[in-house]
Tab-separated table of C-alpha atoms in Angstrom:
chain	number	residue	atom	x	y	z
O	274	MET	CA	110.552	88.623	143.524
O	275	ALA	CA	108.581	87.004	139.618
O	276	THR	CA	107.766	91.067	138.767
O	277	ARG	CA	111.080	91.335	137.564
O	278	PHE	CA	109.987	88.820	134.543
O	279	ILE	CA	107.435	91.119	133.822
O	280	PRO	CA	109.473	93.098	130.717
O	281	PHE	CA	111.051	89.960	129.209
O	282	ILE	CA	106.514	88.197	129.325
O	283	PHE	CA	105.643	91.451	128.020
O	284	VAL	CA	108.578	91.695	125.346
O	285	ILE	CA	108.571	87.882	124.674
O	286	LEU	CA	104.322	88.403	123.290
O	287	TRP	CA	104.856	91.562	122.144
O	288	SER	CA	106.790	89.962	118.895
O	289	SER	CA	103.969	87.114	118.939
O	290	GLY	CA	102.173	89.350	116.911
O	291	PHE	CA	104.792	88.626	113.743
O	292	ILE	CA	103.663	84.860	114.501
O	293	GLY	CA	99.757	84.994	115.098
O	294	ALA	CA	99.954	86.987	111.570
O	295	ARG	CA	101.278	84.405	109.573
O	296	TYR	CA	99.832	81.374	111.335
O	297	GLY	CA	96.583	83.534	110.338
O	298	LEU	CA	96.994	84.906	107.311
O	299	PRO	CA	96.148	81.501	105.036
O	300	TYR	CA	93.147	81.082	106.076
O	301	ALA	CA	92.116	85.046	105.257
O	302	GLU	CA	93.007	88.313	103.203
O	303	PRO	CA	94.944	90.700	104.590
O	304	ALA	CA	92.867	93.349	105.037
O	305	THR	CA	89.945	90.789	105.813
O	306	PHE	CA	92.056	89.590	108.692
O	307	LEU	CA	92.594	93.081	110.249
O	308	GLU	CA	89.009	94.307	109.957
O	309	LEU	CA	88.181	91.316	111.610
O	310	ARG	CA	90.960	91.663	114.622
O	311	MET	CA	89.938	95.509	115.110
O	312	LEU	CA	86.245	95.031	115.722
O	313	ALA	CA	87.213	91.992	117.749
O	314	ASN	CA	88.962	94.888	119.579
O	315	ILE	CA	86.410	97.024	120.148
O	316	ALA	CA	84.519	95.099	121.863
O	317	MET	CA	86.992	93.980	124.148
O	318	PHE	CA	88.521	97.356	124.899
O	319	LEU	CA	84.245	98.355	125.647
O	320	ILE	CA	84.560	95.630	127.878
O	321	LEU	CA	88.062	97.220	129.771
O	322	ALA	CA	86.790	100.640	129.290
O	323	ALA	CA	83.828	99.336	131.508
O	324	VAL	CA	85.763	97.490	134.314
O	325	LEU	CA	87.713	99.482	134.713
O	326	ARG	CA	86.183	102.686	134.279
O	327	ALA	CA	88.503	103.987	132.091
O	328	ARG	CA	87.286	107.048	130.686
O	329	LEU	CA	86.970	107.270	126.066
O	330	PRO	CA	88.830	110.548	124.508
O	331	THR	CA	86.433	113.039	123.166
O	332	GLY	CA	86.766	116.780	120.959
O	333	LYS	CA	90.078	117.211	120.268
O	334	ALA	CA	91.771	114.082	122.303
O	335	LEU	CA	89.268	111.533	120.046
O	336	GLY	CA	90.093	113.015	117.127
O	337	HIS	CA	93.841	112.740	117.517
O	338	SER	CA	93.515	109.308	118.783
O	339	MET	CA	92.044	108.593	115.609
O	340	VAL	CA	94.889	109.427	113.377
O	341	ALA	CA	97.393	107.286	116.336
O	342	GLY	CA	95.030	104.580	115.547
O	343	LEU	CA	94.845	105.560	111.635
O	344	LEU	CA	98.992	105.235	111.436
O	345	ILE	CA	99.793	102.617	114.191
O	346	HIS	CA	97.181	100.341	113.386
O	347	GLY	CA	95.973	100.786	109.585
O	348	PHE	CA	99.192	101.587	108.850
O	349	TYR	CA	101.882	99.591	111.139
O	350	LEU	CA	99.489	95.817	110.681
O	351	GLY	CA	98.899	97.037	107.764
O	352	GLY	CA	102.279	97.116	105.893
O	353	THR	CA	103.167	94.063	108.105
O	354	TYR	CA	100.459	92.426	106.895
O	355	GLN	CA	100.395	92.621	103.663
O	356	ALA	CA	103.971	91.982	103.719
O	357	ILE	CA	104.265	88.756	105.729
O	358	SER	CA	101.217	87.297	102.865
O	359	LEU	CA	103.182	88.387	100.089
O	360	GLY	CA	105.738	85.640	101.777
O	361	MET	CA	107.964	87.874	103.211
O	362	PRO	CA	109.513	85.847	106.688
O	363	ALA	CA	107.624	86.805	109.825
O	364	GLY	CA	111.623	87.661	111.232
O	365	LEU	CA	112.448	89.895	108.984
O	366	CYS	CA	109.251	91.799	109.082
O	367	SER	CA	109.648	92.087	112.495
O	368	LEU	CA	113.445	93.435	112.296
O	369	LEU	CA	112.987	95.793	109.658
O	370	VAL	CA	110.445	97.741	111.031
O	371	GLY	CA	111.528	97.087	114.459
O	372	LEU	CA	114.067	99.854	113.411
O	373	GLN	CA	111.413	102.428	114.044
O	374	PRO	CA	113.511	103.667	117.293
O	375	ILE	CA	116.534	104.098	114.566
O	376	ILE	CA	113.991	105.572	112.251
O	377	THR	CA	112.588	107.812	115.141
O	378	ALA	CA	115.911	109.117	116.762
O	379	VAL	CA	117.317	110.818	113.452
O	380	LEU	CA	113.624	112.211	112.749
O	381	MET	CA	113.882	114.299	116.111
O	382	VAL	CA	117.456	114.911	115.141
O	383	GLY	CA	115.448	116.511	111.872
O	384	ILE	CA	112.547	118.113	112.978
O	385	TYR	CA	113.461	119.096	116.876
O	386	LYS	CA	116.895	119.694	116.637
O	387	THR	CA	117.680	117.080	119.433
O	388	GLN	CA	121.154	115.806	119.827
O	389	MET	CA	122.031	111.844	119.739
O	390	ARG	CA	124.868	110.288	121.855
O	391	LEU	CA	127.672	109.312	120.503
O	392	MET	CA	126.275	105.366	121.173
O	393	GLN	CA	123.090	106.395	119.364
O	394	TRP	CA	125.386	107.483	116.838
O	395	LEU	CA	127.426	104.159	116.911
O	396	GLY	CA	123.476	102.179	117.150
O	397	LEU	CA	122.731	104.106	113.831
O	398	ALA	CA	125.953	102.430	112.146
O	399	LEU	CA	125.929	99.588	113.553
O	400	GLY	CA	121.668	99.223	112.733
O	401	PHE	CA	122.428	99.674	108.661
O	402	ILE	CA	125.033	97.026	109.176
O	403	GLY	CA	123.015	94.584	110.896
O	404	ILE	CA	120.288	95.056	108.469
O	405	SER	CA	122.751	94.796	105.211
O	406	LEU	CA	123.786	91.953	106.460
O	407	VAL	CA	120.871	89.896	106.865
O	408	LEU	CA	119.649	91.216	103.427
O	409	GLN	CA	122.708	89.172	101.975
O	410	GLY	CA	121.732	86.566	104.008
O	411	ASN	CA	119.799	84.043	103.417
O	412	MET	CA	116.532	83.215	104.497
O	413	VAL	CA	113.755	81.824	102.562
O	414	TRP	CA	110.558	83.552	101.821
O	415	GLN	CA	106.863	81.679	101.821
O	416	GLN	CA	106.857	82.350	97.954
O	417	GLU	CA	109.150	84.482	95.329
O	418	GLY	CA	107.869	87.011	92.753
O	419	HIS	CA	106.239	89.832	95.524
O	420	ARG	CA	109.722	90.375	97.156
O	421	GLU	CA	109.798	94.522	95.926
O	422	ALA	CA	106.240	94.896	96.694
O	423	ALA	CA	106.817	93.390	99.892
O	424	TYR	CA	110.013	95.530	101.023
O	425	VAL	CA	107.296	98.835	99.990
O	426	PHE	CA	104.541	97.393	102.569
O	427	THR	CA	107.447	97.092	104.550
O	428	LEU	CA	108.520	100.670	104.648
O	429	PHE	CA	105.370	102.246	104.714
O	430	ALA	CA	103.873	99.990	108.254
O	431	LEU	CA	108.236	101.535	109.769
O	432	LEU	CA	106.969	105.331	108.405
O	433	GLY	CA	103.660	104.047	110.164
O	434	ILE	CA	104.769	103.257	113.061
O	435	THR	CA	107.034	105.723	113.137
O	436	LEU	CA	104.746	109.148	112.508
O	437	GLY	CA	102.710	107.263	114.756
O	438	THR	CA	104.316	106.455	117.562
O	439	LEU	CA	105.161	110.398	117.113
O	440	TYR	CA	101.999	112.077	117.060
O	441	GLN	CA	100.746	110.073	119.645
O	442	LYS	CA	103.565	111.291	122.025
O	443	ARG	CA	102.543	115.107	121.010
O	444	PHE	CA	99.233	115.056	120.996
O	445	CYS	CA	98.118	111.847	123.147
O	446	GLN	CA	99.413	113.005	126.310
O	447	GLY	CA	97.339	112.715	129.367
O	448	VAL	CA	94.766	110.222	127.099
O	449	ASP	CA	93.632	107.049	129.118
O	450	LEU	CA	95.146	104.167	127.834
O	451	ILE	CA	92.436	101.712	127.206
O	452	GLY	CA	89.710	104.749	125.694
O	453	GLY	CA	92.070	106.300	123.315
O	454	ALA	CA	92.709	101.979	122.495
O	455	VAL	CA	89.063	102.211	121.442
O	456	TRP	CA	88.929	104.902	119.312
O	457	GLN	CA	92.390	103.979	117.720
O	458	TYR	CA	91.190	100.388	116.466
O	459	VAL	CA	88.020	102.536	115.403
O	460	ALA	CA	90.098	104.157	112.790
O	461	ALA	CA	91.623	101.216	112.058
O	462	ALA	CA	88.673	99.317	111.383
O	463	LEU	CA	87.075	102.057	109.451
O	464	LEU	CA	90.550	101.642	106.942
O	465	PHE	CA	90.449	98.622	106.719
O	466	ALA	CA	86.905	98.291	105.754
O	467	PRO	CA	86.630	99.603	102.624
O	468	VAL	CA	90.227	98.431	101.724
O	469	ALA	CA	88.998	94.668	102.102
O	470	LEU	CA	85.572	95.176	100.171
O	471	LEU	CA	87.246	97.228	96.682
O	472	THR	CA	89.745	94.638	96.785
O	473	GLU	CA	89.248	91.903	98.822
O	474	SER	CA	87.359	88.534	98.881
O	475	ARG	CA	85.912	88.769	101.986
O	476	VAL	CA	86.478	84.856	102.644
O	477	VAL	CA	87.595	83.170	105.498
O	478	GLN	CA	87.960	80.103	105.722
O	479	TRP	CA	87.013	79.238	110.013
O	480	THR	CA	89.524	76.158	111.019
O	481	PRO	CA	90.845	75.892	114.176
O	482	GLU	CA	94.050	77.677	113.080
O	483	PHE	CA	92.685	80.755	111.680
O	484	ILE	CA	90.410	81.179	115.263
O	485	PHE	CA	93.414	80.149	117.579
O	486	ALA	CA	95.523	83.342	115.549
O	487	LEU	CA	92.527	85.526	115.729
O	488	VAL	CA	91.659	84.831	119.015
O	489	TRP	CA	95.757	84.939	120.590
O	490	LEU	CA	96.057	88.401	118.374
O	491	VAL	CA	93.379	89.851	120.377
O	492	VAL	CA	93.386	87.975	123.919
O	493	VAL	CA	96.497	87.725	124.677
O	494	LEU	CA	98.691	90.402	122.677
O	495	SER	CA	96.664	93.022	122.946
O	496	GLY	CA	94.719	92.146	125.965
O	497	VAL	CA	97.296	90.194	128.507
O	498	ALA	CA	100.203	92.307	127.019
O	499	ILE	CA	98.198	95.494	127.087
O	500	LEU	CA	97.347	95.241	131.117
O	501	LEU	CA	100.464	94.082	131.563
O	502	LEU	CA	101.950	97.596	130.241
O	503	LEU	CA	99.082	99.318	132.749
O	504	TYR	CA	100.905	97.317	135.110
O	505	MET	CA	104.446	98.164	134.149
O	506	VAL	CA	102.866	101.592	134.009
O	507	LYS	CA	101.531	101.923	137.369
O	508	HIS	CA	104.429	100.632	138.935
O	509	GLY	CA	107.042	102.882	137.216
O	510	GLU	CA	108.823	99.595	135.406
O	511	SER	CA	108.011	100.701	131.512
O	512	ALA	CA	111.438	102.308	131.158
O	513	LYS	CA	112.530	98.246	131.463
O	514	VAL	CA	111.042	97.544	128.907
O	515	ALA	CA	112.497	100.253	126.225
O	516	SER	CA	115.350	98.710	127.878
O	517	THR	CA	114.066	95.469	126.505
O	518	PHE	CA	112.524	95.815	123.512
O	519	TYR	CA	115.624	95.560	121.405
O	520	LEU	CA	114.899	91.600	121.772
O	521	ALA	CA	111.335	91.967	120.000
O	522	PRO	CA	112.987	91.028	116.854
O	523	PRO	CA	115.483	88.146	117.466
O	524	MET	CA	112.289	86.856	119.602
O	525	THR	CA	110.464	86.790	116.496
O	526	ALA	CA	112.923	85.183	114.472
O	527	PHE	CA	113.422	82.587	117.333
O	528	GLN	CA	109.899	82.281	117.389
O	529	ALA	CA	108.962	81.994	113.611
O	530	TRP	CA	111.934	79.648	113.697
O	531	LEU	CA	109.988	77.307	115.904
O	532	MET	CA	106.692	77.243	114.558
O	533	PHE	CA	107.583	77.079	110.749
O	534	ASP	CA	110.928	76.678	110.296
O	535	GLU	CA	112.301	79.812	108.966
O	536	SER	CA	116.095	79.984	109.460
O	537	PHE	CA	118.549	82.524	108.084
O	538	ASP	CA	122.468	81.435	107.526
O	539	GLN	CA	125.461	82.893	109.539
O	540	ILE	CA	125.411	86.023	108.440
O	541	GLY	CA	122.103	86.490	108.752
O	542	ALA	CA	122.657	85.338	112.328
O	543	VAL	CA	125.810	88.064	112.490
O	544	GLY	CA	122.721	90.945	111.303
O	545	PHE	CA	120.215	90.865	113.955
O	546	LEU	CA	122.636	90.708	116.159
O	547	LEU	CA	124.122	93.774	115.320
O	548	ALA	CA	120.701	95.459	114.491
O	549	ALA	CA	119.584	94.032	118.220
O	550	ILE	CA	122.638	95.997	119.342
O	551	ALA	CA	121.918	98.452	117.851
O	552	VAL	CA	117.859	99.607	118.986
O	553	TYR	CA	119.543	98.446	121.511
O	554	LEU	CA	121.981	101.912	122.211
O	555	VAL	CA	119.870	103.845	120.404
O	556	ILE	CA	116.922	103.420	122.976
O	557	ARG	CA	119.065	103.185	126.429
O	558	GLN	CA	118.059	105.887	128.113
O	559	PRO	CA	120.825	107.520	130.926
O	560	LYS	CA	119.758	106.559	134.134
O	561	LYS	CA	119.319	110.075	135.253
O	562	SER	CA	116.608	111.170	131.907
O	563	ALA	CA	115.093	106.993	132.182
O	564	GLN	CA	111.516	108.053	130.873
O	565	SER	CA	108.532	105.849	130.840
O	566	MET	CA	107.007	104.779	127.478
O	567	PRO	CA	103.330	104.787	127.590
O	568	GLU	CA	103.513	105.370	123.657
O	569	LEU	CA	104.134	102.016	123.418
O	570	GLN	CA	100.841	100.142	123.900
O	571	THR	CA	99.589	101.313	120.241
O	572	GLN	CA	102.161	99.096	118.129
O	573	ARG	CA	99.901	96.350	118.406
């Protein structure tokens, strides 16, 4: 009976990634923070690969895994961490990059000439309305003066996660989940290292808060959440994750309110609701064609 709650537990954990980022960023600059996280992820996933006897990709599969990791972990996480470090509320950042399923659906129409269902078109329209309401609402930023740059980095992150998931779906089918993740994190680490070296001070304040954030992001988010996803894929539950993924931005906003007192007015609340409905309408699959979404494992 308890297994029915696993998809919702997964989404709750997944949503906490933005909270962990904001919690740790006061103590380390974005690329430095992410470099430490990627190195820890590599070590943990090498251990998981040994315990679970996962096979690390080689040859072309290795290269494809690294490209996917560069787009998803490198550009996506890099963009979101930079945006949050510039003062963007965690809930707003989650909402904007949470539009990825909608952008993906539009790209699928343009590139692969797929057809969108009526409900998906409705979701697209509701998504734009929801985002417009949120942006017009009154959300308190951590700092002012860098909003335009934060939005640019968020767009960068959105493009990274969108193109990365499309790339992975096209070129990484059949790649072992754990083994592929090792090379994805290696690619991201190779990106963040020179960025931190050339643009940041690389000073880390090893406070209890920073250590907690780093451990949470590595162990709980990248570790426990991935194992939950492995369980769901094995038992055919990953389609349920897709159907509940629209809850991620509202869940992040709720967590940010609890942790940091991030608030938004009634207009923003309506916008969040419409955006959640929009993503649900776009990713909801008819029962006859419902498919699992193994590419979700790379979003953190």
